[in-house]
Amino acid sequence: MLPAASLSNLNKMERERGVLQTQRSIKIADNEIRLLKHKNLELKKQIELLEKQMAAILKIREEEHGAIMNAISRANSRTSEIIPKP
């Protein structure tokens, strides 16, 4: 059997090892959190860019729709001039 002093030293070493493992785990978790925050920021920027692109596309589509409707209206008015309605 080990003397009490040796047991005490073993217990102390085990506690220190546990503390070191916990500190390593915390450091790893902190690094993972930092990476995730960075990725989150990048994704937010990409979303903002996509939203701007979508808004621009919608504006163009609305303008195209308006132009098409105007062209149809002009064509209809010309048709009624050429072929009077009964």
Coordinates of N, CA and C in Angstrom, one line a residue:
M1 N 0.8 -1.2 0.0 CA 0.0 0.0 0.0 C 0.9 1.2 0.0
L2 N 0.4 2.3 -0.7 CA 1.2 3.5 -0.8 C 1.0 4.3 0.4
P3 N 2.1 5.1 0.8 CA 1.9 6.0 2.0 C 0.9 7.1 1.6
A4 N 0.4 7.7 2.7 CA -0.6 8.7 2.5 C -0.1 9.9 1.7
A5 N 1.2 10.2 1.9 CA 1.7 11.4 1.1 C 1.7 11.0 -0.4
S6 N 2.0 9.8 -0.8 CA 2.0 9.4 -2.2 C 0.6 9.5 -2.7
L7 N -0.4 9.0 -2.0 CA -1.8 9.1 -2.4 C -2.2 10.5 -2.6
S8 N -1.8 11.3 -1.7 CA -2.1 12.8 -1.8 C -1.5 13.4 -3.0
N9 N -0.2 13.0 -3.3 CA 0.4 13.5 -4.6 C -0.3 13.0 -5.8
L10 N -0.7 11.7 -5.8 CA -1.4 11.1 -6.9 C -2.8 11.9 -7.1
N11 N -3.5 12.1 -6.1 CA -4.8 12.8 -6.2 C -4.5 14.2 -6.7
K12 N -3.5 14.9 -6.2 CA -3.2 16.2 -6.7 C -2.8 16.2 -8.2
M13 N -2.1 15.2 -8.6 CA -1.7 15.1 -10.1 C -2.9 14.8 -10.9
E14 N -3.8 14.0 -10.4 CA -5.1 13.7 -11.1 C -5.9 15.0 -11.3
R15 N -6.0 15.7 -10.2 CA -6.8 17.0 -10.3 C -6.2 17.9 -11.3
E16 N -4.8 18.1 -11.2 CA -4.1 19.0 -12.2 C -4.3 18.5 -13.6
R17 N -4.3 17.2 -13.8 CA -4.5 16.7 -15.2 C -6.0 17.0 -15.6
G18 N -6.9 16.8 -14.7 CA -8.3 17.2 -15.0 C -8.5 18.6 -15.4
V19 N -7.8 19.5 -14.6 CA -7.9 20.9 -14.9 C -7.3 21.2 -16.2
L20 N -6.1 20.6 -16.6 CA -5.5 20.9 -17.9 C -6.4 20.4 -19.0
Q21 N -7.0 19.2 -18.8 CA -7.9 18.7 -19.9 C -9.1 19.7 -20.0
T22 N -9.6 20.2 -18.9 CA -10.8 21.1 -19.0 C -10.3 22.4 -19.7
Q23 N -9.1 22.9 -19.4 CA -8.7 24.1 -20.0 C -8.5 23.9 -21.5
R24 N -8.0 22.7 -21.9 CA -7.8 22.5 -23.3 C -9.2 22.4 -24.0
S25 N -10.1 21.8 -23.3 CA -11.5 21.7 -23.9 C -12.1 23.0 -24.1
I26 N -11.9 23.9 -23.1 CA -12.5 25.3 -23.2 C -11.8 26.0 -24.3
K27 N -10.5 25.9 -24.5 CA -9.8 26.6 -25.5 C -10.3 26.1 -26.9
I28 N -10.5 24.8 -27.1 CA -11.0 24.2 -28.3 C -12.4 24.8 -28.6
A29 N -13.2 24.8 -27.6 CA -14.6 25.3 -27.7 C -14.6 26.8 -28.1
D30 N -13.7 27.5 -27.5 CA -13.6 29.0 -27.8 C -13.2 29.2 -29.3
N31 N -12.2 28.4 -29.7 CA -11.8 28.5 -31.1 C -13.0 28.1 -32.1
E32 N -13.7 27.1 -31.7 CA -14.9 26.7 -32.6 C -15.9 27.8 -32.6
I33 N -16.2 28.4 -31.4 CA -17.1 29.5 -31.4 C -16.7 30.6 -32.3
R34 N -15.4 31.0 -32.2 CA -14.8 32.0 -33.0 C -15.0 31.7 -34.5
L35 N -14.7 30.5 -34.9 CA -14.9 30.1 -36.3 C -16.3 30.2 -36.7
L36 N -17.2 29.7 -35.9 CA -18.7 29.8 -36.2 C -19.1 31.2 -36.3
K37 N -18.7 32.1 -35.5 CA -19.1 33.5 -35.6 C -18.6 34.1 -36.9
H38 N -17.4 33.7 -37.3 CA -16.8 34.2 -38.5 C -17.6 33.7 -39.7
K39 N -18.0 32.4 -39.7 CA -18.8 31.9 -40.8 C -20.2 32.5 -40.8
N40 N -20.7 32.7 -39.6 CA -22.0 33.4 -39.5 C -22.0 34.8 -40.1
L41 N -20.9 35.5 -39.9 CA -20.8 36.9 -40.4 C -20.7 36.8 -42.0
E42 N -19.9 35.8 -42.5 CA -19.8 35.6 -43.9 C -21.1 35.3 -44.5
L43 N -21.9 34.4 -43.9 CA -23.2 34.0 -44.4 C -24.2 35.2 -44.4
K44 N -24.1 36.0 -43.4 CA -25.0 37.2 -43.3 C -24.6 38.2 -44.5
K45 N -23.3 38.3 -44.8 CA -23.0 39.2 -45.9 C -23.4 38.6 -47.2
Q46 N -23.4 37.3 -47.4 CA -23.8 36.7 -48.6 C -25.3 36.8 -48.7
I47 N -26.1 36.7 -47.6 CA -27.5 36.9 -47.6 C -27.9 38.3 -48.0
E48 N -27.2 39.3 -47.5 CA -27.4 40.7 -47.8 C -27.2 40.9 -49.3
L49 N -26.1 40.3 -49.8 CA -25.8 40.5 -51.3 C -26.9 39.9 -52.1
L50 N -27.4 38.7 -51.7 CA -28.4 38.0 -52.5 C -29.7 38.8 -52.4
E51 N -30.0 39.4 -51.2 CA -31.2 40.2 -51.1 C -31.2 41.4 -52.0
K52 N -30.0 42.0 -52.1 CA -29.8 43.2 -53.0 C -30.0 42.7 -54.5
Q53 N -29.4 41.6 -54.8 CA -29.6 41.1 -56.2 C -31.0 40.7 -56.5
M54 N -31.7 40.1 -55.6 CA -33.1 39.8 -55.8 C -33.9 41.1 -56.0
A55 N -33.7 42.1 -55.2 CA -34.4 43.4 -55.3 C -34.2 44.0 -56.7
A56 N -32.9 43.9 -57.1 CA -32.6 44.4 -58.5 C -33.3 43.7 -59.6
I57 N -33.3 42.3 -59.4 CA -34.0 41.5 -60.4 C -35.5 41.8 -60.4
L58 N -36.1 41.9 -59.2 CA -37.6 42.2 -59.2 C -37.9 43.6 -59.8
K59 N -37.0 44.6 -59.6 CA -37.2 45.9 -60.2 C -37.1 45.8 -61.7
I60 N -36.2 45.1 -62.2 CA -36.1 44.9 -63.7 C -37.3 44.2 -64.2
R61 N -37.8 43.1 -63.5 CA -38.9 42.4 -64.0 C -40.2 43.3 -64.0
E62 N -40.3 44.2 -62.9 CA -41.4 45.1 -62.9 C -41.4 46.1 -64.1
E63 N -40.1 46.6 -64.3 CA -40.0 47.5 -65.5 C -40.3 46.8 -66.8
E64 N -39.8 45.6 -66.9 CA -40.1 44.8 -68.2 C -41.6 44.6 -68.3
H65 N -42.3 44.2 -67.2 CA -43.7 44.0 -67.2 C -44.4 45.3 -67.6
G66 N -44.0 46.4 -67.1 CA -44.6 47.7 -67.4 C -44.4 48.0 -68.9
A67 N -43.2 47.7 -69.4 CA -42.9 48.0 -70.8 C -43.8 47.1 -71.7
I68 N -43.9 45.8 -71.3 CA -44.8 44.9 -72.1 C -46.2 45.3 -72.1
M69 N -46.7 45.7 -70.9 CA -48.1 46.2 -70.9 C -48.3 47.4 -71.7
N70 N -47.4 48.4 -71.7 CA -47.5 49.6 -72.5 C -47.5 49.2 -74.0
A71 N -46.6 48.3 -74.4 CA -46.5 47.8 -75.8 C -47.9 47.2 -76.2
I72 N -48.4 46.4 -75.3 CA -49.7 45.7 -75.6 C -50.8 46.8 -75.8
S73 N -50.8 47.8 -74.9 CA -51.8 48.8 -74.9 C -51.7 49.6 -76.2
R74 N -50.4 50.0 -76.6 CA -50.2 50.7 -77.8 C -50.6 49.9 -79.0
A75 N -50.3 48.6 -79.0 CA -50.7 47.7 -80.1 C -52.2 47.6 -80.2
N76 N -52.9 47.5 -79.1 CA -54.4 47.5 -79.1 C -55.0 48.7 -79.6
S77 N -54.4 49.9 -79.2 CA -55.0 51.2 -79.7 C -54.7 51.3 -81.2
R78 N -53.6 50.8 -81.7 CA -53.3 50.9 -83.1 C -54.3 50.0 -83.9
T79 N -54.5 48.8 -83.3 CA -55.4 47.8 -84.0 C -56.8 48.4 -84.1
S80 N -57.2 49.1 -83.0 CA -58.6 49.7 -83.1 C -58.6 50.8 -84.0
E81 N -57.5 51.5 -84.3 CA -57.5 52.6 -85.3 C -57.6 52.0 -86.7
I82 N -56.9 50.9 -86.9 CA -56.9 50.2 -88.2 C -58.2 49.5 -88.4
I83 N -58.6 48.7 -87.4 CA -59.9 48.0 -87.6 C -60.8 48.5 -86.5
P84 N -61.7 49.4 -87.0 CA -62.6 50.0 -86.0 C -63.6 49.0 -85.4
K85 N -63.9 49.1 -84.2 CA -64.8 48.2 -83.5 C -66.2 48.5 -84.0
P86 N -67.0 47.4 -84.2 CA -68.4 47.7 -84.6 C -69.2 48.3 -83.5

